[in-house]
PDB file of C-alpha atoms and ligand atoms in Angstrom:
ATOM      1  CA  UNK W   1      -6.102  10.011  21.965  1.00 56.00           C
ATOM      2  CA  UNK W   2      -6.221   9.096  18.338  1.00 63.00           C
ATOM      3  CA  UNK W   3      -5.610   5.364  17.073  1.00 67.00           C
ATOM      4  CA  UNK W   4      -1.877   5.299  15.817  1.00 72.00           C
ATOM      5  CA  UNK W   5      -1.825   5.887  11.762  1.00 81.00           C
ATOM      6  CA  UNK W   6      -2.759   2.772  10.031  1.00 93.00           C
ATOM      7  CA  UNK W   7      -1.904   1.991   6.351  1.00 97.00           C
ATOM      8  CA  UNK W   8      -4.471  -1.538   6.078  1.00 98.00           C
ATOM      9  CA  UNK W   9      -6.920  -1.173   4.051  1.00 98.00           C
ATOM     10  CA  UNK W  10      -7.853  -4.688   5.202  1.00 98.00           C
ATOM     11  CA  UNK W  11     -11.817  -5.152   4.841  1.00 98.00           C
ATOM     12  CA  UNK W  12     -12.184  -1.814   2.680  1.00 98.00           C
ATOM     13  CA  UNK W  13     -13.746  -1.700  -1.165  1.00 99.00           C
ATOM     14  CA  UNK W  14     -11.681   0.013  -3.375  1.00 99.00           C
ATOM     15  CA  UNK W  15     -12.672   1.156  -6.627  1.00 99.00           C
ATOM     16  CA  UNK W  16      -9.996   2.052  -9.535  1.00 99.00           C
ATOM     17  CA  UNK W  17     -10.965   3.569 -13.056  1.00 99.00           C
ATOM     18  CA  UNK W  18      -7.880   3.188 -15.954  1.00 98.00           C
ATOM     19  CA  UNK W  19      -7.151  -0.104 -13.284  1.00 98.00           C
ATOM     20  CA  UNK W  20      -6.506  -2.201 -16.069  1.00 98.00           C
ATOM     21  CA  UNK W  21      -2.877  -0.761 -17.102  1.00 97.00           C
ATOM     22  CA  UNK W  22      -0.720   1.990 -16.196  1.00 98.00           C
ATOM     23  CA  UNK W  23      -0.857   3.951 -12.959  1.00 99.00           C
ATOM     24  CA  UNK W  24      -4.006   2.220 -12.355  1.00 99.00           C
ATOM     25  CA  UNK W  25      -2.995  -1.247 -12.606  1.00 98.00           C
ATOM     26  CA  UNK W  26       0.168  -0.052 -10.185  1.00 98.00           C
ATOM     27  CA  UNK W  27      -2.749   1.131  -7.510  1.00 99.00           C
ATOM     28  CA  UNK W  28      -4.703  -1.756  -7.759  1.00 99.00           C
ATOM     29  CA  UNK W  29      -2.247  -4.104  -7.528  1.00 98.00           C
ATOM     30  CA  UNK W  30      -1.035  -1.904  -4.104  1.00 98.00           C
ATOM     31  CA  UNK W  31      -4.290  -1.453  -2.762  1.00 98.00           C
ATOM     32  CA  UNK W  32      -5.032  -5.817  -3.291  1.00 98.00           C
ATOM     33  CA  UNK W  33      -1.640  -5.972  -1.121  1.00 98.00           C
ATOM     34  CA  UNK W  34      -2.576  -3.648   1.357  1.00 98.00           C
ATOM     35  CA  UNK W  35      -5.699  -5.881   2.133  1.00 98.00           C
ATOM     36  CA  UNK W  36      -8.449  -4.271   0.033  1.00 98.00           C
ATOM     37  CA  UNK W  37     -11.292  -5.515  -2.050  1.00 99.00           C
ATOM     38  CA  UNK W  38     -10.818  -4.167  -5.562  1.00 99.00           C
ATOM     39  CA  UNK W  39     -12.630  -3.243  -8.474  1.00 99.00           C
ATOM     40  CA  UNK W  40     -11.197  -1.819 -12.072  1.00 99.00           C
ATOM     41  CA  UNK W  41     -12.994  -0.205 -14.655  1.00 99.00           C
ATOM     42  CA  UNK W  42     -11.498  -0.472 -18.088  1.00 98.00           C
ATOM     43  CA  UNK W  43     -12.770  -1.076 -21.800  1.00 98.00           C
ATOM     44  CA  UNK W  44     -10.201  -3.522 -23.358  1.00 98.00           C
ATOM     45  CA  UNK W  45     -10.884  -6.822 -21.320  1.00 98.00           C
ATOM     46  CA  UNK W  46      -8.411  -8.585 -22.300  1.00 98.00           C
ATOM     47  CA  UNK W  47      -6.024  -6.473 -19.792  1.00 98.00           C
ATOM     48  CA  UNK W  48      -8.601  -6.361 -17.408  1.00 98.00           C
ATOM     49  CA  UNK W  49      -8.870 -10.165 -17.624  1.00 98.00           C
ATOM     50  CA  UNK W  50      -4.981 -10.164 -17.012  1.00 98.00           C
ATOM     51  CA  UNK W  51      -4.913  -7.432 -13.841  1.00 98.00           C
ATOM     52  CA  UNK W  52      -8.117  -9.697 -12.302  1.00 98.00           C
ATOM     53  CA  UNK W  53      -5.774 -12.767 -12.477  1.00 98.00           C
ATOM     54  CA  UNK W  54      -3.437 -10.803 -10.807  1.00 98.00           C
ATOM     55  CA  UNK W  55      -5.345  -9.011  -8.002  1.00 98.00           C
ATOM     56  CA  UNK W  56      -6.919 -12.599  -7.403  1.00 98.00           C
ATOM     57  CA  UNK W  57      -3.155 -13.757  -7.139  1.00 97.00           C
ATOM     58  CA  UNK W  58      -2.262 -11.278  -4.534  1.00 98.00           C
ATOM     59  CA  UNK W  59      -5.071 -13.088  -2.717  1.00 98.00           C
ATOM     60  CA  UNK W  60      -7.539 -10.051  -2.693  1.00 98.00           C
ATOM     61  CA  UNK W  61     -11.365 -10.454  -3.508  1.00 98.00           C
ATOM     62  CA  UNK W  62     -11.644  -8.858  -6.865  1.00 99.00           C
ATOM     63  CA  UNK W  63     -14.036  -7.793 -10.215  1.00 98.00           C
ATOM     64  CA  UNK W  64     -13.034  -6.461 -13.444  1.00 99.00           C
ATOM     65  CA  UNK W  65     -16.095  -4.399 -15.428  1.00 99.00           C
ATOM     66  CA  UNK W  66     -15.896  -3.527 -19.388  1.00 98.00           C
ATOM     67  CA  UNK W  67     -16.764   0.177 -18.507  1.00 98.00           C
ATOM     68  CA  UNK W  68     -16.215   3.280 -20.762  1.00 98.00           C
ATOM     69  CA  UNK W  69     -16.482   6.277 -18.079  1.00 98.00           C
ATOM     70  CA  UNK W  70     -17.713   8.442 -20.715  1.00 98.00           C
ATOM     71  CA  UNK W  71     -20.780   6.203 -21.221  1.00 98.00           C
ATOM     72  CA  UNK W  72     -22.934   8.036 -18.962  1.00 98.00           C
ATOM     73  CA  UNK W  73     -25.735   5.367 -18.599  1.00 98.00           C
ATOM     74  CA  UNK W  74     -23.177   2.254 -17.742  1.00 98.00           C
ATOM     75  CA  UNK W  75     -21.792   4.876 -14.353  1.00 98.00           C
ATOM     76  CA  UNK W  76     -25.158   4.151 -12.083  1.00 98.00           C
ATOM     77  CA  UNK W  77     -25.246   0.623 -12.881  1.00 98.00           C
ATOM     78  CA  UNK W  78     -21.590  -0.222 -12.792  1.00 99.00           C
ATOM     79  CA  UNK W  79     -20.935   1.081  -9.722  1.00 99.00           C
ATOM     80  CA  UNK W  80     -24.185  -0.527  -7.920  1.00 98.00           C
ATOM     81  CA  UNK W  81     -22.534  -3.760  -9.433  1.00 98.00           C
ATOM     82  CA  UNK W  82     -19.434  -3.748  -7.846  1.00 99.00           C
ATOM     83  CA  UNK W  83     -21.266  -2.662  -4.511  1.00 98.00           C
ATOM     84  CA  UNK W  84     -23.397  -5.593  -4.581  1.00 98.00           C
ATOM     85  CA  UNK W  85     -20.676  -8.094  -5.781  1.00 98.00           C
ATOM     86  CA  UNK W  86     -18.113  -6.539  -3.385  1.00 98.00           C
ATOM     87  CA  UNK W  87     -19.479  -4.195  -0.622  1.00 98.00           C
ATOM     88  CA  UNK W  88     -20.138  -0.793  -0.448  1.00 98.00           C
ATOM     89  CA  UNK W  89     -16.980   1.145  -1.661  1.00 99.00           C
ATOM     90  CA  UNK W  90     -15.044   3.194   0.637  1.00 98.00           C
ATOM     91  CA  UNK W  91     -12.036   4.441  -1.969  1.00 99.00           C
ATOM     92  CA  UNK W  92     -12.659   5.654  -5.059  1.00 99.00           C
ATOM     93  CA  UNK W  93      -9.622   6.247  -7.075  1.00 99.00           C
ATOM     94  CA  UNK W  94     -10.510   8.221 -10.280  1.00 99.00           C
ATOM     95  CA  UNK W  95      -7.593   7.432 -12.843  1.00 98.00           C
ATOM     96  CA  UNK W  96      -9.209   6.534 -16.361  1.00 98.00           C
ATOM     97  CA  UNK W  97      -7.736   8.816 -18.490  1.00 98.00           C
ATOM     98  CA  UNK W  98      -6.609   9.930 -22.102  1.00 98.00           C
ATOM     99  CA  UNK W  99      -4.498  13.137 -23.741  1.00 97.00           C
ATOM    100  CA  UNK W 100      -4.943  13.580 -27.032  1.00 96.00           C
ATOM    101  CA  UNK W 101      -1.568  15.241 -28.617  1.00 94.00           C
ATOM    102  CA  UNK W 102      -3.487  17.503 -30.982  1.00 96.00           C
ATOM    103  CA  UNK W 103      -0.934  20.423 -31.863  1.00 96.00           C
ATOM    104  CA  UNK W 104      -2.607  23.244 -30.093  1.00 98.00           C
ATOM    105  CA  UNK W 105      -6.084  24.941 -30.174  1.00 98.00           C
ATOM    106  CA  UNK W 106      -5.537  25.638 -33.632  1.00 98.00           C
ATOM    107  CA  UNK W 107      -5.598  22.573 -34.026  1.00 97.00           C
ATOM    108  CA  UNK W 108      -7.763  20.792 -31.746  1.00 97.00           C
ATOM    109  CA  UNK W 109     -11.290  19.576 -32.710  1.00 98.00           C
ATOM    110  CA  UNK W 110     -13.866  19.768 -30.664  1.00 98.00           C
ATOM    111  CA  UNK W 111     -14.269  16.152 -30.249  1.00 98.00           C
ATOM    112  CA  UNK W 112     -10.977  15.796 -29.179  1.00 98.00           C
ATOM    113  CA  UNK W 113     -11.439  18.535 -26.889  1.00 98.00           C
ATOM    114  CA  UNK W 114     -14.659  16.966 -26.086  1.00 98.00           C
ATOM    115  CA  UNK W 115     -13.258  13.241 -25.609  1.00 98.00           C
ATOM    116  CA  UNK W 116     -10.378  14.572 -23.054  1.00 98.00           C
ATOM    117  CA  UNK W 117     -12.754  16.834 -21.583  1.00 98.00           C
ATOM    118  CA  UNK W 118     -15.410  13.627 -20.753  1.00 98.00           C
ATOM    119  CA  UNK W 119     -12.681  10.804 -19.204  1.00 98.00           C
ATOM    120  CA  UNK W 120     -10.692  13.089 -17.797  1.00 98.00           C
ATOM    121  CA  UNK W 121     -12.759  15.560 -15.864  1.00 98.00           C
ATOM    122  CA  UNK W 122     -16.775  14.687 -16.558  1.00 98.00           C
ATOM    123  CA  UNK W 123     -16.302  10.911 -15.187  1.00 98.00           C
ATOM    124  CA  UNK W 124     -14.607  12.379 -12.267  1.00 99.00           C
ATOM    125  CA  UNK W 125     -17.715  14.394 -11.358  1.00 98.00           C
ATOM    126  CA  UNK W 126     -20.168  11.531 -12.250  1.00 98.00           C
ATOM    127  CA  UNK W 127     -18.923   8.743 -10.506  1.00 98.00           C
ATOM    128  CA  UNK W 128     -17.462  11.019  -7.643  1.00 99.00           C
ATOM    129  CA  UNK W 129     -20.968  11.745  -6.845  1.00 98.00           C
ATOM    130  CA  UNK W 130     -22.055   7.915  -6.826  1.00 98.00           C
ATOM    131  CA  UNK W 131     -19.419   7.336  -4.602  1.00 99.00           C
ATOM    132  CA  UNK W 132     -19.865  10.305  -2.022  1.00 99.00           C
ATOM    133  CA  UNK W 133     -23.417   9.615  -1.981  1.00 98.00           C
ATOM    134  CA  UNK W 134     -22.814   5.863  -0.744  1.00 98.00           C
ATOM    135  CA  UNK W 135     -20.155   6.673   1.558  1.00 99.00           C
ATOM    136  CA  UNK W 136     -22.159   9.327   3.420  1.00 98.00           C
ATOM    137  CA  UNK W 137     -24.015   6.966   4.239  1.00 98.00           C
ATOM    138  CA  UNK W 138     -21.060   5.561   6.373  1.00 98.00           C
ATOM    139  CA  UNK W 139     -19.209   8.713   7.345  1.00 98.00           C
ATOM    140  CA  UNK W 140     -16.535   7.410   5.728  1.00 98.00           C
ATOM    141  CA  UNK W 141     -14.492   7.195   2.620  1.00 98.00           C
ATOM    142  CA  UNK W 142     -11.469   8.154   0.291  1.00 99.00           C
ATOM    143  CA  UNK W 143     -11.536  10.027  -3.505  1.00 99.00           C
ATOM    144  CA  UNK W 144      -8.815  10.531  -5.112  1.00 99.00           C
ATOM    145  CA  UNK W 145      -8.244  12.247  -7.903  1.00 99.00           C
ATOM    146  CA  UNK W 146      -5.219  11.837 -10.600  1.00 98.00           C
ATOM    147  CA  UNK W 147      -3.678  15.251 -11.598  1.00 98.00           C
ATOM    148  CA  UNK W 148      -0.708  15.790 -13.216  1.00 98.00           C
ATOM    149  CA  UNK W 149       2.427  18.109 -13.751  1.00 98.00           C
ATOM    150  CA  UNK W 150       0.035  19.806 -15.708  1.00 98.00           C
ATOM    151  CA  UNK W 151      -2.318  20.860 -13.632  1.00 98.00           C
ATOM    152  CA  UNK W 152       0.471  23.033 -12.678  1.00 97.00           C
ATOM    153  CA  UNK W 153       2.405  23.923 -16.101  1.00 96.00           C
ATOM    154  CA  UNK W 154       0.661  24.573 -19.462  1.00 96.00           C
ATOM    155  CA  UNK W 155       0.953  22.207 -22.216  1.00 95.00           C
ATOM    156  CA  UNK W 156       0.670  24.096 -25.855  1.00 95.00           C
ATOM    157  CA  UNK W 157       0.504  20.387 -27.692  1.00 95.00           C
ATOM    158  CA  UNK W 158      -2.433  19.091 -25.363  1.00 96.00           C
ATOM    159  CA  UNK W 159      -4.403  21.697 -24.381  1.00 98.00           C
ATOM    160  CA  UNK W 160      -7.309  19.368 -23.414  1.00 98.00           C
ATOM    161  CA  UNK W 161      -5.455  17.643 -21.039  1.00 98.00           C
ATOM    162  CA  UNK W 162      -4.528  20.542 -18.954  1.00 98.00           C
ATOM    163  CA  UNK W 163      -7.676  22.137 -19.129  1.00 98.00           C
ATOM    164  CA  UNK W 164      -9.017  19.143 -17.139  1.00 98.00           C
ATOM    165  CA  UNK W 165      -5.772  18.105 -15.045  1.00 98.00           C
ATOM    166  CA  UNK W 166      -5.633  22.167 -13.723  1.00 98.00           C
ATOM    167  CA  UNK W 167      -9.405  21.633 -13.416  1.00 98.00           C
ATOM    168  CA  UNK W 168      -8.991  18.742 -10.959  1.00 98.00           C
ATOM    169  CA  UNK W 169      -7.100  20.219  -8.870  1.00 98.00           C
ATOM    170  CA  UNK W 170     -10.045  22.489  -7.931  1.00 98.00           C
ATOM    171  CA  UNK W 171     -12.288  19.789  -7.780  1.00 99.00           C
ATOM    172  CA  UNK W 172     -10.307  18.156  -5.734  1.00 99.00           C
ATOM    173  CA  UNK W 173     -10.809  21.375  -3.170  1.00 98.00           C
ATOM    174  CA  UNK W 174     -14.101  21.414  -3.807  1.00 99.00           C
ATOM    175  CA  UNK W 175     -15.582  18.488  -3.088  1.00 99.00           C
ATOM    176  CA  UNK W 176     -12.976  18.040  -0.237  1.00 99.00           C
ATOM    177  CA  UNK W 177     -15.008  20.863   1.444  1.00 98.00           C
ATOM    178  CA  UNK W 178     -17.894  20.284   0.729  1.00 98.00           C
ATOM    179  CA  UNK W 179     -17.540  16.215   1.409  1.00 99.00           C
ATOM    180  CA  UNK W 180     -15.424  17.144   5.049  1.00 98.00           C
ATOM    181  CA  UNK W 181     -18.777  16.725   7.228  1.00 98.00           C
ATOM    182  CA  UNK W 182     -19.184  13.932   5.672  1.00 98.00           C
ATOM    183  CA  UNK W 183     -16.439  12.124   6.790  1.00 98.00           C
ATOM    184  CA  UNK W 184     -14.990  11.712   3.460  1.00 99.00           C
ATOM    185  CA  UNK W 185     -11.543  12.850   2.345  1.00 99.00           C
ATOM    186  CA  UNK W 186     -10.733  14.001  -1.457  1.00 99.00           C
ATOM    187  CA  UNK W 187      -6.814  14.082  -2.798  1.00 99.00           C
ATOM    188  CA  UNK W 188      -5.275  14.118  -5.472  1.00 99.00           C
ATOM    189  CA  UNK W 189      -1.884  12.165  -6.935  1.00 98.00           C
ATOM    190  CA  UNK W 190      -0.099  15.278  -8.999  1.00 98.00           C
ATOM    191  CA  UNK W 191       2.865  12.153 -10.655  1.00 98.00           C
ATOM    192  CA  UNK W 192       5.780  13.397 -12.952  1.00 98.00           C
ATOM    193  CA  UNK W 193       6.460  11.471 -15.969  1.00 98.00           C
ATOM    194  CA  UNK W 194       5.554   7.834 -15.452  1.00 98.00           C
ATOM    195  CA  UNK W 195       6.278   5.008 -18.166  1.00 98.00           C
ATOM    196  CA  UNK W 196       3.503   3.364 -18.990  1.00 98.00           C
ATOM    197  CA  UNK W 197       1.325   3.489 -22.508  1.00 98.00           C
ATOM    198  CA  UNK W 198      -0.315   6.978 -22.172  1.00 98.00           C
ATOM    199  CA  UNK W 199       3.370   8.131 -22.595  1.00 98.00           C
ATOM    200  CA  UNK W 200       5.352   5.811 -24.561  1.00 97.00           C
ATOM    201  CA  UNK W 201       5.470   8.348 -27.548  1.00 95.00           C
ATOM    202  CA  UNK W 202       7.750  10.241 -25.340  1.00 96.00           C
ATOM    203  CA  UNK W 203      10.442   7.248 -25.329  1.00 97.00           C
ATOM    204  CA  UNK W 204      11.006   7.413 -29.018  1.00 97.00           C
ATOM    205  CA  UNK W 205      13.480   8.492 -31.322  1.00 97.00           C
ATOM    206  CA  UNK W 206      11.055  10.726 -32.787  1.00 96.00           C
ATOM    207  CA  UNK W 207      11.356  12.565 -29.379  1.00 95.00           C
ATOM    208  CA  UNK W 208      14.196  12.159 -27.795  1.00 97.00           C
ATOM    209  CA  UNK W 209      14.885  15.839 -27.380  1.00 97.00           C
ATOM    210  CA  UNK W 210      12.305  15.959 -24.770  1.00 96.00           C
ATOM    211  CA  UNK W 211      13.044  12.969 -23.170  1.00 98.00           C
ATOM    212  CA  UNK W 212      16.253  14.172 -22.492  1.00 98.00           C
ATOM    213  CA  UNK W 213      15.013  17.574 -21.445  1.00 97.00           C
ATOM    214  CA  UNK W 214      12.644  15.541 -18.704  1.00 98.00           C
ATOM    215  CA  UNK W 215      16.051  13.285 -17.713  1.00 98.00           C
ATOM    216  CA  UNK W 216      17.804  16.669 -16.686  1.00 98.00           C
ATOM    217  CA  UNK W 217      14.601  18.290 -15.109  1.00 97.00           C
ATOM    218  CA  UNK W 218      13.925  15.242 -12.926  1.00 98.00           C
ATOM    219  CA  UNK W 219      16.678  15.365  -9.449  1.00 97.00           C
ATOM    220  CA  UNK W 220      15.767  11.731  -9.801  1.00 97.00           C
ATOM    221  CA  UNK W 221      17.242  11.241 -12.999  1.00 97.00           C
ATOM    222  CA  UNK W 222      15.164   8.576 -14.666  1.00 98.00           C
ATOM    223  CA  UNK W 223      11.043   7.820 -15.265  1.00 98.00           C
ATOM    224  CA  UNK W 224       9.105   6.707 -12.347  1.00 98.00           C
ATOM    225  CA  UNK W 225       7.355   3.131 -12.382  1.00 98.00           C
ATOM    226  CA  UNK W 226       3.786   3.144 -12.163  1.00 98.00           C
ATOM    227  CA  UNK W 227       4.154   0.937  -8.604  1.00 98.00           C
ATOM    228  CA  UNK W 228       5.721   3.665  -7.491  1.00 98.00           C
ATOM    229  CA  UNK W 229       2.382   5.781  -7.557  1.00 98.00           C
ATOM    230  CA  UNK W 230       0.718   3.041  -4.929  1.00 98.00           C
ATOM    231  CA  UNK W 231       2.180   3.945  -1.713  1.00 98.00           C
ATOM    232  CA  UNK W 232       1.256   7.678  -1.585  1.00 98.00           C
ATOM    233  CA  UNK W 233      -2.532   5.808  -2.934  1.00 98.00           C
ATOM    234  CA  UNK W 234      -2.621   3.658  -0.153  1.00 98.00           C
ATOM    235  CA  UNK W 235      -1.570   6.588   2.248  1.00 98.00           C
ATOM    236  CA  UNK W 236      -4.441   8.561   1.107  1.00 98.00           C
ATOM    237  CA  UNK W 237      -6.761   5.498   0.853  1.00 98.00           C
ATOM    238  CA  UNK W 238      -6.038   5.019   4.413  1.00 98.00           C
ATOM    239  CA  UNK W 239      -6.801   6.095   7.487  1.00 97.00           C
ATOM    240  CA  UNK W 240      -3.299   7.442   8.023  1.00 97.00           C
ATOM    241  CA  UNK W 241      -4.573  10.554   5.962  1.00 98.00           C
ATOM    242  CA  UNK W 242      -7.663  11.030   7.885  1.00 98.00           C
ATOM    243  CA  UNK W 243      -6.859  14.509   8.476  1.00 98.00           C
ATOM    244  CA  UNK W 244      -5.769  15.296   4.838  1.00 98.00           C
ATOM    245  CA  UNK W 245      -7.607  16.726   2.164  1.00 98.00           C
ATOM    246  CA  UNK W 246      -8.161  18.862  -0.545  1.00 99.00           C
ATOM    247  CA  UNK W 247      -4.572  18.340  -1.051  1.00 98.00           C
ATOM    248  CA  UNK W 248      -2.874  17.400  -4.732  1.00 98.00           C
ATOM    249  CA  UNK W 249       0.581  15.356  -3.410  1.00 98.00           C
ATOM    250  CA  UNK W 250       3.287  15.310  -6.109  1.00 98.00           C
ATOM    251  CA  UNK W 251       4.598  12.509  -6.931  1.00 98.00           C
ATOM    252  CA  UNK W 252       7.399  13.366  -9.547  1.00 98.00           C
ATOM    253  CA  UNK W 253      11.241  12.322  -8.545  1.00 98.00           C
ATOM    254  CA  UNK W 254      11.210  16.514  -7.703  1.00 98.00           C
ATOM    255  CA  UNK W 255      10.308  17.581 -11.533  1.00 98.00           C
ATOM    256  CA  UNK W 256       8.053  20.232 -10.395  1.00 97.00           C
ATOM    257  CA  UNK W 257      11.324  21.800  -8.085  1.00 96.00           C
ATOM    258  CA  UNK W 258      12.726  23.651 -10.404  1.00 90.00           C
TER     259      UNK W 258
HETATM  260  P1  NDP H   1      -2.418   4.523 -19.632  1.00 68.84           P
HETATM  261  O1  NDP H   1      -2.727   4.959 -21.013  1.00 68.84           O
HETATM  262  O2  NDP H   1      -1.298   3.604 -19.387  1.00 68.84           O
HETATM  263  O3  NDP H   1      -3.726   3.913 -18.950  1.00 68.84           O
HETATM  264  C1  NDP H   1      -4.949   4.598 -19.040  1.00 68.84           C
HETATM  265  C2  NDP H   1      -6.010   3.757 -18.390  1.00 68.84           C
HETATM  266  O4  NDP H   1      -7.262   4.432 -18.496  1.00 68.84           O
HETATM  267  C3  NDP H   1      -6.161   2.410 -19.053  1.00 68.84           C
HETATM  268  O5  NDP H   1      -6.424   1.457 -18.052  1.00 68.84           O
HETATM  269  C4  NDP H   1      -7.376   2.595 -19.944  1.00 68.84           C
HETATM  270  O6  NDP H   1      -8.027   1.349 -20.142  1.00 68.84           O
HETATM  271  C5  NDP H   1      -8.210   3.558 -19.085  1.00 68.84           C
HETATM  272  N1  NDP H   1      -9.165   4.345 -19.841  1.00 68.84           N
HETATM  273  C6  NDP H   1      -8.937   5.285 -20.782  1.00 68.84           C
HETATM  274  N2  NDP H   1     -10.089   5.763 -21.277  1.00 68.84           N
HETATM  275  C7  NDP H   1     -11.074   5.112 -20.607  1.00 68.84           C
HETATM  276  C8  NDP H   1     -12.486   5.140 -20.665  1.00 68.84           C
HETATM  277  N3  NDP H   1     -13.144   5.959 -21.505  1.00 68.84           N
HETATM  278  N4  NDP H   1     -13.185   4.331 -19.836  1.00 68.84           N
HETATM  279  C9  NDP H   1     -12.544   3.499 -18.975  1.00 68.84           C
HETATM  280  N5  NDP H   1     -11.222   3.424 -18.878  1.00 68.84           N
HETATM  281  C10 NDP H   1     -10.497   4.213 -19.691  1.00 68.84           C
HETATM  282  O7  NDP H   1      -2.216   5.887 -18.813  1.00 68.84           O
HETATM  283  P2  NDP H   1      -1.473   6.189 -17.435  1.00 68.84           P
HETATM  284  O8  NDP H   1      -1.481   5.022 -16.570  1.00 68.84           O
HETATM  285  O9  NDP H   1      -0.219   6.848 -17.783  1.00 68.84           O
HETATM  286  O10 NDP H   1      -2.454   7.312 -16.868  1.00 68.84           O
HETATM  287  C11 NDP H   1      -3.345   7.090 -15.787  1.00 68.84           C
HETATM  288  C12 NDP H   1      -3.777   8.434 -15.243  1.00 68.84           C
HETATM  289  O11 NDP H   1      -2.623   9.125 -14.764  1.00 68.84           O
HETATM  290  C13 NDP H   1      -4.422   9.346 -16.275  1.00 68.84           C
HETATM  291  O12 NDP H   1      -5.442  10.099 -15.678  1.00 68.84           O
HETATM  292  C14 NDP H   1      -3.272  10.231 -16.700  1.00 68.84           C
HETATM  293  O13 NDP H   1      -3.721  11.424 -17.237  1.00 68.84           O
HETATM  294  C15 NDP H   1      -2.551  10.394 -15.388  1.00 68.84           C
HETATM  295  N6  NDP H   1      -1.156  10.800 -15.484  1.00 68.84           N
HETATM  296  C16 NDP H   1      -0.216  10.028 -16.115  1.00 68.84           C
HETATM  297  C17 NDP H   1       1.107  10.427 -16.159  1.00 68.84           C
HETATM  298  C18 NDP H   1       2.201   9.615 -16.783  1.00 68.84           C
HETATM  299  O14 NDP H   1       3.354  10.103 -16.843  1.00 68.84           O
HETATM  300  N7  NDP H   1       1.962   8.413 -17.250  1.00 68.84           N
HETATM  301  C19 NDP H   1       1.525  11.704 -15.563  1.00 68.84           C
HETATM  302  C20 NDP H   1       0.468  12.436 -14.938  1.00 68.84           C
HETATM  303  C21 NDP H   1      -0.819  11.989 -14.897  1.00 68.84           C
HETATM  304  P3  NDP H   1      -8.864   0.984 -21.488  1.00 68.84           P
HETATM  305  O15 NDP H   1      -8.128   1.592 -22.630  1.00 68.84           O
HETATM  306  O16 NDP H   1      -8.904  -0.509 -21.486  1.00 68.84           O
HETATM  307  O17 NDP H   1     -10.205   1.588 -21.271  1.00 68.84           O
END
């Protein structure tokens, strides 16, 4: 007999990149109320001094770094940091990201390419391998991954970002195979369109058309709130999904139906 599906993550270390706003900040802020010790990663620290106030509100032991994921030399240290400060991590929730509207190949630089290309797939690699290193150790952890509805759709504006969203979808399967023995399970969130900075653009006059195309798209009829990305986190931050992975769960209001 297996233990009944549990949902704490009382006593576990949770590490969120991009925690400081967004989708992030809606994980963290779920995973402190589920019972777990959190970390964020972000670069402006004046919102991660604000999220810190409020995971420490919400009664949950927590740490806020000044970490740019696509500094390659702050990864190693960083993440031995928040081990020592908090414990050894057991979820790793790889969210930091960017998209650079660019117009199209044609008119894409490669640094933009390059930029998109380094927080939004490289980091994922680098600090996935910190963290399944450590939790081998322990037979036991939790990666996830954020996709995107463009990991399944191309995006002719922002090429770059579905390059690396379709990308981690397959890293996602990778790593959950080869990481399986280990004890360790790798998912990833696939959400619709969530309102929070990365796409306020979209809310404009400037373009409403496709606001209003996404409106009539989504069954659910409106944006989802980025709080409403933490349950299916804490799900696969939990034990409850011990027998899931490799798996990219959609989290959309049904956009991706039809
Ligand atoms: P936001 O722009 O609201 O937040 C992005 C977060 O990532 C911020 O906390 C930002 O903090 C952090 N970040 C960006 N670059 C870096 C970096 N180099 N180093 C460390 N932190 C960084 O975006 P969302 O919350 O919307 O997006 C979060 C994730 O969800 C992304 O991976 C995004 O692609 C994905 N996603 C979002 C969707 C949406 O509709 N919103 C839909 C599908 C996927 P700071 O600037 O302080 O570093």
């Amino acid at each position: 007999m297996t233990a009944p599906a549990s949902f704490d993550l009382a006593g576990r270390v949770a590490l969120v990149t991009g925690g400081n706003g967004g989708i992030g900040r809606g994980i963290a802020l779920g995973f402190a109320q589920a019972g777990a010790a959190v970390a964020i990663f972000g670069r402006n620290t004046a919102k991660n001094a604000e999220v810190l106030a409020a995971l420490k509100s919400a009664g949950a032991r927590a740490m806020a770094l000044a970490v740019d994921v696509t500094d390659r030399t702050a990864l190693e240290p960083a993440f031995r940091r928040v081990e020592a400060e908090l414990g050894p991590v057991d979820i790793l929730v790889n969210n930091a990201g960017i998209a650079n509207l660019s117009g199209g190949i044609l008119q894409e630089t490669a640094e933009s390419w390059d930029s998109v290309i380094e927080t939004q797939l490289n980091a994922v690699f680098l600090l996935s391998k910190l963290a399944a290193a450590s939790m081998a150790t322990r037979k036991r952890g939790k990666i996830i991954n954020l996709g995107s509805m463009y990991s399944y759709f191309g995006a002719g504006p922002i090429p770059s970002y579905s390059a690396a969203k379709g990308a981690i979808v397959q890293l996602t399967k990778s790593m959950a195979i080869e990481l399986a023995p280990h004890g360790i399970q790798v998912n990833a969130l696939a959400p619709g369109w969530i309102e929070t900075d990365m796409t306020a653009p979209v809310r404009t006059e400037a373009l409403k058309a496709m606001n209003d195309e996404i409106l009539a798209r989504t069954p659910a009829g409106r944006w989802g709130q980025p709080e409403e990305m933490a349950g299916t986190a804490i799900f696969l931050a939990s034990s409850a999904s011990d027998f899931v992975t490799g798996e990219t769960i959609r989290v959309d209001g049904g956009y991706a139906i039809r």
